[in-house]
Amino acid sequence: MSDEELPGGWATASIAQLTEFVTSGSRGWAEHYSDVGAVFLRVGNLDHDTLALDLADVAHVQPPAGAEGERTRTRPGDIVLSITAEVGMVDVVAPTLANAYVSQHLALLRPAKGLDSAAFGYSLLDPTGLQKAAKSAQYGVTKPSLSLLQVRGFTVPVPPVAEQRRIVAALDSYLSRLDDAIANLERARRNLGRYRASVLQAAVEGRLVPTEAELARADGRAYEPADALLARILTERKQRWAASGKRGKYEEPVAPDAAGLPDLPEGWCWASVDQLAADEPQSLCDGPFGSNLKSDHYSDAGPRVVRLQNIGDGRFNDVATYIPQAHFDTLTRHQVFAGDLVVASLGEVLPRACMVPSSLGPAIVKADCLRFKVSGDLADARYILTTLNSPPVRKAVSKRVHGIGRPRMGLGGFRETCVPLPPLAEQARIVAEVDRVLSVTATTEATISAQIVRVKRLRQSVLKWAFEGKLVDQDPADEPAAVLLERIRDGRDGTTAQTARAANKRQRKGLGVTTETP
């Protein structure tokens, strides 16, 4: 916004004109990290549209003695600005956080006397002001950065001091209410997640729909319990193998180990994933490891590769990755087909499964993904999908997961996974009810997500209006901002900016530190 477009009594000024000094955090302070001590502010503690710090994950330091231990020590009212990675995030240091320190990825701005620090901080959050300028000015692809020279040169609108205070009061009020709205929406979304989990749990514990045993008894008819169905299908498989004339010994599927597992409803039984797999080659398989399939093999077109990114919690995320047809032809033993289940074998939540959509076309699974083709004689694949993503099965599988930093479930462990199996007719009813309930929750969740986006956009609009002079009334009696800027320039309210910058320059020279680049 040019000076001609500013409200009456406003002015523009560079950050250099509005600060006593601008510096960046100390380098090489890893040796000073400590379990206790002063708070060490990092990029992760800041945000883009709020002046509130996130101290959920905070580091501490025991700063060195001397000038370098003083240069980046914060005071109440100081402003912290991120200058690498996520550039443009802002915080105003509260009195309770005085004597903290900043990392080298942050700039420390000390506002000149007479400025309202909160108003200055809010002005840096203006999406059409500094935020836009910082995004345009940042350099570096893998790690975007701003130099301190760039930071000092950014300009911001400066309202009269009295109006600054009115703006801060209005922003605190509006943004607090918007924060409350977002918190309530996020709470509702978390509650939906818990409700979804409770639906899946009820489904696999026989509490979602009437059981087949109950209905058969009420109708005076017989039905085939799941254990009888499982025994019959496994017997038929063995007979087909014997009739085929294959040599060697028939390999029985892994039997379920139900020790310690809860009792099931009447007519249900425990079955292993290995028993439920289709009676065909590679119905249970993992992806190619090592040099058989690397990111170097990916191409712009061709058959698809199903990766961990594609496996959502019950849904397929259509993020496309391709390999050449010739390379695909060498890996067909890892092929997946429409209706197969693909299961993540690596990650914090295991198993995590989804169904391959008919629109995918020819595809293979990558390493850390499993292909599971369910036997249609024994189970509805959609029901098995429900069980794999349910809390009880995940809790049981957690005992088979190994690895701390990268939790993993191998193919062997997945084969042994126990699944609660109801009669086929009951499976169909469970699937229909789960689909009905979860479609309602999905619609509600989409509405909540849209409202969260809307509220966040409104936050941005409020910040924009504030520094266009549209949020609070202007008072002609207010002292013009130009008078404040003149006082800052002349140093009538304390140490002049020029003197402070010179002192900062001498300090850096004495320390052998430059703050011109982060």
Coordinates of C-alpha atoms in Angstrom, one line a residue:
M1 CA 0.0 0.0 0.0
S2 CA 1.5 3.4 -1.1
D3 CA 1.5 6.4 1.2
E4 CA -1.3 8.0 -1.0
E5 CA -3.5 5.0 -0.2
L6 CA -2.9 5.1 3.6
P7 CA -5.6 6.4 6.0
G8 CA -5.1 9.9 7.3
G9 CA -2.3 10.1 9.9
W10 CA -0.7 6.8 8.8
A11 CA 2.8 6.4 7.4
T12 CA 5.0 3.6 6.1
A13 CA 8.5 2.8 7.4
S14 CA 11.1 0.0 7.0
I15 CA 11.8 -2.4 9.7
A16 CA 15.2 -0.9 10.1
Q17 CA 13.5 2.5 10.8
L18 CA 11.2 0.9 13.4
T19 CA 13.8 -1.1 15.4
E20 CA 16.7 -0.5 17.6
F21 CA 18.4 -3.5 16.0
V22 CA 17.8 -6.6 14.0
T23 CA 19.9 -9.7 14.5
S24 CA 19.8 -13.4 14.1
G25 CA 20.3 -16.3 16.5
S26 CA 23.6 -17.8 17.4
R27 CA 25.1 -20.6 15.4
G28 CA 26.5 -23.8 16.8
W29 CA 24.6 -23.8 20.1
A30 CA 24.1 -27.6 20.0
E31 CA 26.7 -27.9 22.7
H32 CA 24.7 -25.6 25.0
Y33 CA 21.5 -27.7 24.8
S34 CA 20.3 -28.7 28.2
D35 CA 17.4 -30.4 30.0
V36 CA 16.9 -27.3 32.0
G37 CA 17.8 -23.7 31.5
A38 CA 16.6 -20.8 29.3
V39 CA 14.0 -21.4 26.6
F40 CA 15.6 -21.7 23.2
L41 CA 13.1 -20.6 20.5
R42 CA 13.1 -22.4 17.2
V43 CA 11.0 -22.2 14.0
G44 CA 8.6 -24.9 15.2
N45 CA 7.5 -22.6 18.1
L46 CA 6.1 -19.9 15.8
D47 CA 3.0 -19.7 13.5
H48 CA 1.9 -17.7 10.5
D49 CA -1.3 -16.1 11.7
T50 CA -0.9 -15.7 15.4
L51 CA 1.4 -14.0 17.8
A52 CA 1.1 -16.9 20.3
L53 CA 4.0 -19.3 20.7
D54 CA 3.6 -23.0 20.5
L55 CA 5.6 -24.3 23.4
A56 CA 4.5 -28.0 23.2
D57 CA 8.0 -28.9 22.0
V58 CA 10.5 -26.5 23.6
A59 CA 14.3 -26.8 23.8
H60 CA 16.5 -25.4 26.6
V61 CA 20.0 -24.0 26.7
Q62 CA 22.6 -23.0 29.2
P63 CA 24.0 -19.9 27.3
P64 CA 27.7 -19.1 27.2
A65 CA 29.0 -16.3 29.2
G66 CA 30.0 -13.0 27.5
A67 CA 28.6 -10.9 24.7
E68 CA 27.4 -13.8 22.5
G69 CA 25.3 -15.1 25.4
E70 CA 23.7 -11.6 25.5
R71 CA 23.3 -10.7 21.9
T72 CA 20.3 -13.0 21.2
R73 CA 18.7 -12.8 24.6
T74 CA 15.1 -11.7 24.4
R75 CA 13.3 -8.9 26.3
P76 CA 9.6 -8.4 26.7
G77 CA 8.2 -6.8 23.6
D78 CA 10.9 -8.1 21.3
I79 CA 9.7 -9.6 18.0
V80 CA 10.9 -13.0 16.7
L81 CA 10.6 -13.6 12.9
S82 CA 11.4 -16.9 11.2
I83 CA 13.9 -16.4 8.3
T84 CA 14.5 -20.0 7.1
A85 CA 12.3 -22.9 6.1
E86 CA 8.8 -21.5 7.0
V87 CA 9.7 -17.8 6.6
G88 CA 7.5 -15.0 8.0
M89 CA 6.2 -16.6 11.2
V90 CA 6.0 -14.1 14.0
D91 CA 5.9 -13.9 17.8
V92 CA 6.0 -11.0 20.3
V93 CA 7.9 -12.0 23.4
A94 CA 5.7 -11.9 26.5
P95 CA 7.0 -10.8 29.9
T96 CA 6.8 -14.4 31.1
L97 CA 9.3 -15.4 28.3
A98 CA 11.9 -12.8 28.9
N99 CA 15.5 -14.0 28.9
A100 CA 14.8 -16.7 26.3
Y101 CA 17.2 -17.1 23.3
V102 CA 16.6 -17.5 19.6
S103 CA 18.1 -20.0 17.1
Q104 CA 20.0 -19.0 14.0
H105 CA 16.9 -19.6 11.9
L106 CA 15.1 -16.7 13.6
A107 CA 15.5 -13.0 13.5
L108 CA 15.3 -11.0 16.7
L109 CA 13.8 -7.5 16.2
R110 CA 13.8 -5.0 19.1
P111 CA 11.1 -2.4 18.4
A112 CA 12.0 1.3 18.9
K113 CA 10.7 3.0 21.9
G114 CA 7.2 4.5 21.4
L115 CA 6.0 1.7 19.1
D116 CA 3.3 -0.7 20.3
S117 CA 5.1 -4.1 20.0
A118 CA 1.9 -6.0 19.5
A119 CA 0.7 -3.7 16.8
F120 CA 4.1 -4.0 15.1
G121 CA 4.0 -7.8 15.4
Y122 CA 0.4 -7.9 14.0
S123 CA 1.5 -5.7 11.1
L124 CA 4.1 -8.3 10.2
L125 CA 1.3 -10.9 9.9
D126 CA -0.6 -8.9 7.3
P127 CA -1.1 -11.4 4.4
T128 CA -0.9 -8.7 1.7
G129 CA 2.0 -6.9 3.4
L130 CA 5.2 -8.5 4.8
Q131 CA 3.9 -12.0 4.4
K132 CA 3.5 -11.5 0.7
A133 CA 6.8 -9.6 0.4
A134 CA 8.7 -12.3 2.4
K135 CA 7.4 -15.1 0.1
S136 CA 8.4 -13.1 -3.0
A137 CA 11.9 -12.2 -1.6
Q138 CA 12.9 -15.6 -0.1
Y139 CA 15.7 -17.5 -1.8
G140 CA 16.7 -21.1 -1.9
V141 CA 14.6 -24.1 -3.1
T142 CA 15.1 -26.8 -0.5
K143 CA 15.4 -24.4 2.4
P144 CA 13.8 -21.0 1.7
S145 CA 15.6 -18.2 3.5
L146 CA 15.6 -14.4 4.1
S147 CA 18.7 -12.4 4.8
L148 CA 18.7 -9.8 7.6
L149 CA 19.4 -7.2 5.0
Q150 CA 16.1 -8.1 3.3
V151 CA 14.3 -8.1 6.7
R152 CA 15.5 -4.6 7.5
G153 CA 14.3 -3.4 4.2
F154 CA 10.7 -4.7 4.4
T155 CA 8.2 -1.9 4.9
V156 CA 5.0 -1.9 7.0
P157 CA 2.2 0.6 7.5
V158 CA 2.4 2.6 10.8
P159 CA -0.8 3.9 12.3
P160 CA -0.8 6.6 14.9
V161 CA 0.1 5.3 18.4
A162 CA -3.4 5.7 19.8
E163 CA -4.8 3.8 16.8
Q164 CA -2.2 1.1 17.1
R165 CA -3.6 0.4 20.6
R166 CA -7.2 0.3 19.3
I167 CA -6.1 -2.1 16.5
V168 CA -4.4 -4.4 19.0
A169 CA -7.5 -4.5 21.2
A170 CA -9.8 -5.2 18.2
L171 CA -7.5 -7.9 16.8
D172 CA -7.1 -9.6 20.2
S173 CA -10.9 -9.7 20.5
Y174 CA -11.6 -10.8 16.9
L175 CA -8.8 -13.3 16.6
S176 CA -9.5 -14.8 20.1
R177 CA -13.1 -15.5 19.0
L178 CA -11.9 -17.0 15.7
D179 CA -9.4 -19.1 17.6
D180 CA -12.2 -20.4 19.8
A181 CA -14.2 -21.2 16.7
I182 CA -11.4 -23.2 15.2
A183 CA -10.8 -25.0 18.5
N184 CA -14.4 -26.0 18.7
L185 CA -14.4 -27.2 15.1
E186 CA -11.2 -29.2 15.7
R187 CA -12.8 -30.7 18.8
A188 CA -15.8 -31.7 16.7
R189 CA -13.6 -33.3 14.1
R190 CA -11.7 -35.3 16.8
N191 CA -15.0 -36.4 18.2
L192 CA -16.1 -37.6 14.8
G193 CA -12.8 -39.6 14.6
R194 CA -13.6 -41.2 17.9
Y195 CA -17.2 -41.9 16.8
R196 CA -15.8 -43.6 13.6
A197 CA -13.5 -45.7 15.7
S198 CA -16.4 -46.7 18.0
V199 CA -18.5 -47.7 15.0
L200 CA -15.7 -49.9 13.6
Q201 CA -15.2 -51.5 17.1
A202 CA -18.9 -52.2 17.4
A203 CA -18.9 -53.7 13.9
V204 CA -16.2 -56.3 14.7
E205 CA -17.6 -57.1 18.2
G206 CA -21.1 -58.0 16.9
R207 CA -22.8 -55.0 18.4
L208 CA -23.7 -53.0 15.3
V209 CA -26.4 -55.2 13.7
P210 CA -28.4 -58.2 14.9
T211 CA -26.3 -61.4 14.7
E212 CA -27.1 -64.1 12.2
A213 CA -27.6 -66.5 15.2
E214 CA -30.3 -64.2 16.7
L215 CA -32.1 -63.8 13.4
A216 CA -32.0 -67.5 12.6
R217 CA -33.4 -68.3 16.0
A218 CA -36.2 -65.8 15.7
D219 CA -37.1 -67.1 12.2
G220 CA -36.8 -70.7 13.2
R221 CA -34.2 -71.6 10.6
A222 CA -30.7 -73.0 10.4
Y223 CA -27.6 -71.1 9.4
E224 CA -23.9 -72.0 8.8
P225 CA -21.7 -70.7 11.7
A226 CA -18.4 -69.1 10.7
D227 CA -16.3 -71.9 12.2
A228 CA -18.2 -74.5 10.1
L229 CA -17.8 -72.3 7.0
L230 CA -14.1 -71.9 7.6
A231 CA -13.6 -75.7 8.2
R232 CA -15.6 -76.5 5.0
I233 CA -13.7 -74.1 2.7
L234 CA -10.2 -75.1 4.1
T235 CA -11.2 -78.8 3.5
E236 CA -12.3 -78.1 0.0
R237 CA -9.0 -76.3 -0.7
K238 CA -7.0 -79.2 0.5
Q239 CA -9.0 -81.6 -1.6
R240 CA -8.5 -79.5 -4.7
W241 CA -4.8 -79.4 -4.1
A242 CA -4.7 -83.2 -3.8
A243 CA -6.8 -83.7 -6.9
S244 CA -4.5 -81.4 -8.9
G245 CA -1.6 -83.9 -8.7
K246 CA 0.9 -81.5 -7.3
R247 CA 3.9 -83.0 -5.6
G248 CA 5.1 -82.4 -2.1
K249 CA 3.3 -81.7 1.1
Y250 CA 0.2 -79.5 1.3
E251 CA 1.0 -76.4 3.2
E252 CA -1.7 -75.6 5.7
P253 CA -2.4 -71.9 6.3
V254 CA -1.4 -70.4 9.6
A255 CA -4.0 -71.2 12.2
P256 CA -5.2 -68.3 14.4
D257 CA -3.7 -68.0 17.9
A258 CA -6.8 -66.9 19.9
A259 CA -5.1 -67.1 23.3
G260 CA -5.9 -63.9 25.2
L261 CA -8.4 -62.7 22.6
P262 CA -11.9 -61.9 23.7
D263 CA -14.9 -64.1 23.3
L264 CA -16.9 -63.6 20.1
P265 CA -20.7 -63.5 19.5
E266 CA -22.5 -66.8 18.8
G267 CA -21.8 -68.0 15.3
W268 CA -18.5 -66.1 15.0
C269 CA -14.9 -67.5 15.1
W270 CA -11.4 -66.3 14.9
A271 CA -9.6 -66.7 11.5
S272 CA -6.1 -65.8 10.5
V273 CA -5.4 -63.5 7.5
D274 CA -3.5 -66.5 6.0
Q275 CA -6.7 -68.6 6.1
L276 CA -8.8 -65.8 4.6
A277 CA -6.5 -65.2 1.7
A278 CA -7.7 -66.4 -1.7
D279 CA -6.6 -69.8 -2.9
E280 CA -4.3 -68.5 -5.6
P281 CA -0.6 -67.6 -6.0
Q282 CA 0.5 -64.2 -4.5
S283 CA -2.8 -63.5 -2.8
L284 CA -0.6 -62.4 0.1
C285 CA 2.6 -60.7 -1.0
D286 CA 4.7 -57.6 -0.3
G287 CA 6.3 -55.3 -2.7
P288 CA 9.8 -55.6 -4.3
F289 CA 12.6 -54.5 -2.1
G290 CA 16.0 -53.0 -2.7
S291 CA 17.2 -52.3 -6.2
N292 CA 14.2 -54.0 -7.9
L293 CA 12.2 -50.9 -7.5
K294 CA 13.7 -47.5 -6.7
S295 CA 12.5 -43.9 -7.2
D296 CA 15.0 -43.8 -10.2
H297 CA 12.7 -46.2 -12.0
Y298 CA 9.6 -43.9 -11.8
S299 CA 8.4 -42.4 -15.1
D300 CA 5.9 -39.9 -16.3
A301 CA 3.4 -42.5 -17.6
G302 CA 2.8 -46.3 -17.5
P303 CA 1.5 -48.7 -15.0
R304 CA 0.9 -47.5 -11.4
V305 CA 2.9 -48.0 -8.2
V306 CA 0.9 -48.3 -5.0
R307 CA 2.9 -46.6 -2.3
L308 CA 2.4 -45.8 1.4
Q309 CA 1.0 -42.4 0.4
N310 CA -1.8 -44.1 -1.4
I311 CA -3.0 -46.1 1.6
G312 CA -5.5 -44.0 3.6
D313 CA -7.4 -45.1 6.6
G314 CA -10.1 -47.1 4.7
R315 CA -9.7 -45.0 1.5
F316 CA -7.4 -45.0 -1.5
N317 CA -5.5 -41.7 -1.9
D318 CA -5.1 -41.2 -5.6
V319 CA -1.5 -39.9 -5.7
A320 CA -0.1 -41.2 -9.0
T321 CA 3.3 -42.7 -9.4
Y322 CA 4.2 -44.6 -12.6
I323 CA 6.9 -47.0 -13.9
P324 CA 7.7 -48.0 -17.5
Q325 CA 5.8 -50.9 -18.9
A326 CA 9.0 -52.9 -19.5
H327 CA 10.0 -52.6 -15.9
F328 CA 6.4 -53.4 -14.7
D329 CA 6.5 -56.7 -16.7
T330 CA 9.5 -57.9 -14.6
L331 CA 7.5 -57.3 -11.3
T332 CA 4.1 -58.8 -12.1
R333 CA 4.3 -61.1 -9.0
H334 CA 3.7 -58.0 -7.0
Q335 CA 0.7 -57.0 -9.0
V336 CA -2.6 -55.8 -7.4
F337 CA -6.1 -55.8 -8.9
A338 CA -9.4 -54.0 -8.4
G339 CA -11.0 -55.2 -5.2
D340 CA -7.7 -56.3 -3.5
L341 CA -6.8 -54.8 -0.2
V342 CA -3.5 -53.0 0.1
V343 CA -2.1 -52.8 3.6
A344 CA 0.6 -50.5 5.0
S345 CA 3.3 -52.5 6.8
L346 CA 5.3 -49.4 7.9
G347 CA 4.0 -46.5 10.0
E348 CA 2.7 -45.4 13.4
V349 CA -0.8 -46.9 12.8
L350 CA -0.8 -50.6 11.7
P351 CA -2.5 -52.2 10.0
R352 CA -3.8 -49.4 7.8
A353 CA -5.7 -50.7 4.8
C354 CA -7.8 -49.6 1.8
M355 CA -9.3 -51.2 -1.3
V356 CA -7.8 -50.9 -4.8
P357 CA -10.3 -49.0 -6.9
S358 CA -11.4 -50.3 -10.3
S359 CA -10.1 -47.0 -11.9
L360 CA -6.5 -47.8 -10.9
G361 CA -5.6 -50.0 -13.9
P362 CA -2.4 -52.2 -14.0
A363 CA -0.4 -51.6 -10.8
I364 CA 2.1 -53.2 -8.4
V365 CA 2.7 -52.6 -4.7
K366 CA 5.9 -51.0 -3.5
A367 CA 8.0 -52.1 -0.6
D368 CA 6.4 -51.5 2.8
C369 CA 3.0 -52.3 1.2
L370 CA 1.2 -55.6 1.2
R371 CA -1.3 -57.1 -1.2
F372 CA -4.2 -59.1 0.3
K373 CA -6.7 -60.8 -2.0
V374 CA -9.6 -62.0 0.2
S375 CA -11.3 -65.4 -0.5
G376 CA -14.8 -64.6 -1.5
D377 CA -15.9 -68.0 -0.3
L378 CA -15.1 -67.0 3.3
A379 CA -15.4 -63.3 3.6
D380 CA -16.6 -60.0 2.1
A381 CA -13.4 -58.0 1.4
R382 CA -15.2 -54.8 2.6
Y383 CA -15.9 -56.5 5.9
I384 CA -12.2 -57.6 6.2
L385 CA -11.2 -54.0 5.4
T386 CA -13.4 -52.8 8.3
T387 CA -11.7 -55.3 10.7
L388 CA -8.2 -54.3 9.7
N389 CA -8.9 -50.6 10.4
S390 CA -10.7 -51.3 13.7
P391 CA -9.3 -50.5 17.1
P392 CA -9.4 -54.1 18.5
V393 CA -7.4 -55.6 15.5
R394 CA -4.9 -52.8 15.6
K395 CA -4.4 -53.3 19.3
A396 CA -3.8 -57.0 18.8
V397 CA -1.4 -56.3 15.8
S398 CA 0.6 -53.8 17.9
K399 CA 2.2 -56.8 19.7
R400 CA 3.6 -58.0 16.4
V401 CA 5.0 -54.6 15.3
H402 CA 8.7 -54.0 15.8
G403 CA 10.9 -51.0 15.4
I404 CA 10.9 -47.8 17.5
G405 CA 11.6 -45.0 15.0
R406 CA 10.0 -46.8 12.0
P407 CA 7.3 -49.3 13.3
R408 CA 7.0 -52.2 10.9
M409 CA 4.8 -55.2 10.5
G410 CA 6.3 -58.0 8.3
L411 CA 4.4 -60.2 5.9
G412 CA 4.8 -63.1 8.3
G413 CA 3.3 -61.2 11.1
F414 CA 0.4 -60.0 8.9
R415 CA -0.3 -63.7 7.9
E416 CA -0.8 -64.5 11.6
T417 CA -3.1 -61.6 12.3
C418 CA -6.4 -62.8 13.8
V419 CA -9.7 -61.5 12.4
P420 CA -13.2 -61.9 14.0
L421 CA -15.2 -63.7 11.4
P422 CA -19.1 -63.7 11.4
P423 CA -21.3 -65.7 9.0
L424 CA -21.3 -64.4 5.4
A425 CA -24.9 -63.0 5.6
E426 CA -24.0 -61.1 8.8
Q427 CA -20.9 -59.7 7.1
A428 CA -23.0 -58.2 4.4
R429 CA -25.3 -56.5 6.9
I430 CA -22.3 -55.1 8.9
V431 CA -20.8 -53.7 5.7
A432 CA -24.1 -52.0 4.7
E433 CA -24.5 -50.4 8.2
V434 CA -20.9 -49.3 8.4
D435 CA -21.2 -47.7 4.9
R436 CA -24.4 -45.9 6.0
V437 CA -23.0 -44.5 9.2
L438 CA -19.6 -43.5 7.9
S439 CA -21.1 -41.8 4.9
V440 CA -22.9 -39.5 7.3
T441 CA -19.7 -38.8 9.3
A442 CA -17.8 -38.2 6.1
T443 CA -20.3 -35.6 5.0
T444 CA -20.2 -34.0 8.5
E445 CA -16.3 -34.0 8.5
A446 CA -16.2 -32.4 5.1
T447 CA -18.5 -29.6 6.4
I448 CA -16.3 -29.1 9.4
S449 CA -13.1 -29.0 7.3
A450 CA -14.7 -26.4 5.0
Q451 CA -15.7 -24.3 8.0
I452 CA -12.2 -24.5 9.4
V453 CA -10.8 -23.2 6.1
R454 CA -13.4 -20.4 6.1
V455 CA -12.5 -19.3 9.6
K456 CA -8.8 -19.3 8.8
R457 CA -9.4 -17.2 5.7
L458 CA -11.4 -14.8 7.9
R459 CA -8.4 -14.5 10.2
Q460 CA -6.4 -13.4 7.2
S461 CA -9.0 -11.0 6.1
V462 CA -9.2 -9.4 9.6
L463 CA -5.4 -8.9 9.7
K464 CA -5.6 -7.4 6.2
W465 CA -8.4 -5.0 7.1
A466 CA -6.6 -3.9 10.3
F467 CA -3.7 -2.5 8.3
E468 CA -5.8 -1.0 5.6
G469 CA -7.4 1.1 8.3
K470 CA -10.8 -0.7 8.0
L471 CA -11.0 -2.5 11.4
V472 CA -11.2 0.5 13.8
D473 CA -12.2 4.1 13.4
Q474 CA -9.6 6.8 12.7
D475 CA -9.6 9.7 15.1
P476 CA -8.3 13.1 13.6
A477 CA -7.2 14.0 17.1
D478 CA -4.6 11.2 17.1
E479 CA -1.0 12.2 16.8
P480 CA 0.1 11.4 13.3
A481 CA 2.5 8.5 12.8
A482 CA 5.0 10.8 11.1
V483 CA 5.6 12.5 14.4
L484 CA 6.3 9.2 16.0
L485 CA 8.7 8.3 13.2
E486 CA 10.5 11.6 13.6
R487 CA 10.9 11.0 17.4
I488 CA 12.3 7.6 16.7
R489 CA 14.7 9.0 14.1
D490 CA 15.8 11.8 16.4
G491 CA 16.0 9.5 19.4
R492 CA 13.8 11.6 21.7
D493 CA 12.3 8.5 23.2
G494 CA 15.6 6.7 24.0
T495 CA 18.6 5.4 22.2
T496 CA 18.5 6.4 18.6
A497 CA 18.0 3.7 16.0
Q498 CA 21.2 4.8 14.3
T499 CA 23.2 4.6 17.5
A500 CA 21.7 1.2 18.3
R501 CA 22.5 -0.1 14.8
A502 CA 26.1 1.2 15.1
A503 CA 26.4 -0.5 18.5
N504 CA 25.1 -3.8 17.1
K505 CA 27.5 -3.6 14.2
R506 CA 30.4 -3.0 16.6
Q507 CA 29.2 -5.9 18.7
R508 CA 29.1 -8.3 15.7
K509 CA 32.5 -7.2 14.6
G510 CA 33.9 -7.9 18.0
L511 CA 32.4 -11.3 18.1
G512 CA 33.3 -12.1 14.5
V513 CA 29.7 -12.6 13.8
T514 CA 27.8 -11.4 10.7
T515 CA 24.0 -11.1 10.8
E516 CA 23.5 -10.1 7.2
T517 CA 22.5 -13.6 6.2
P518 CA 20.8 -16.2 8.4

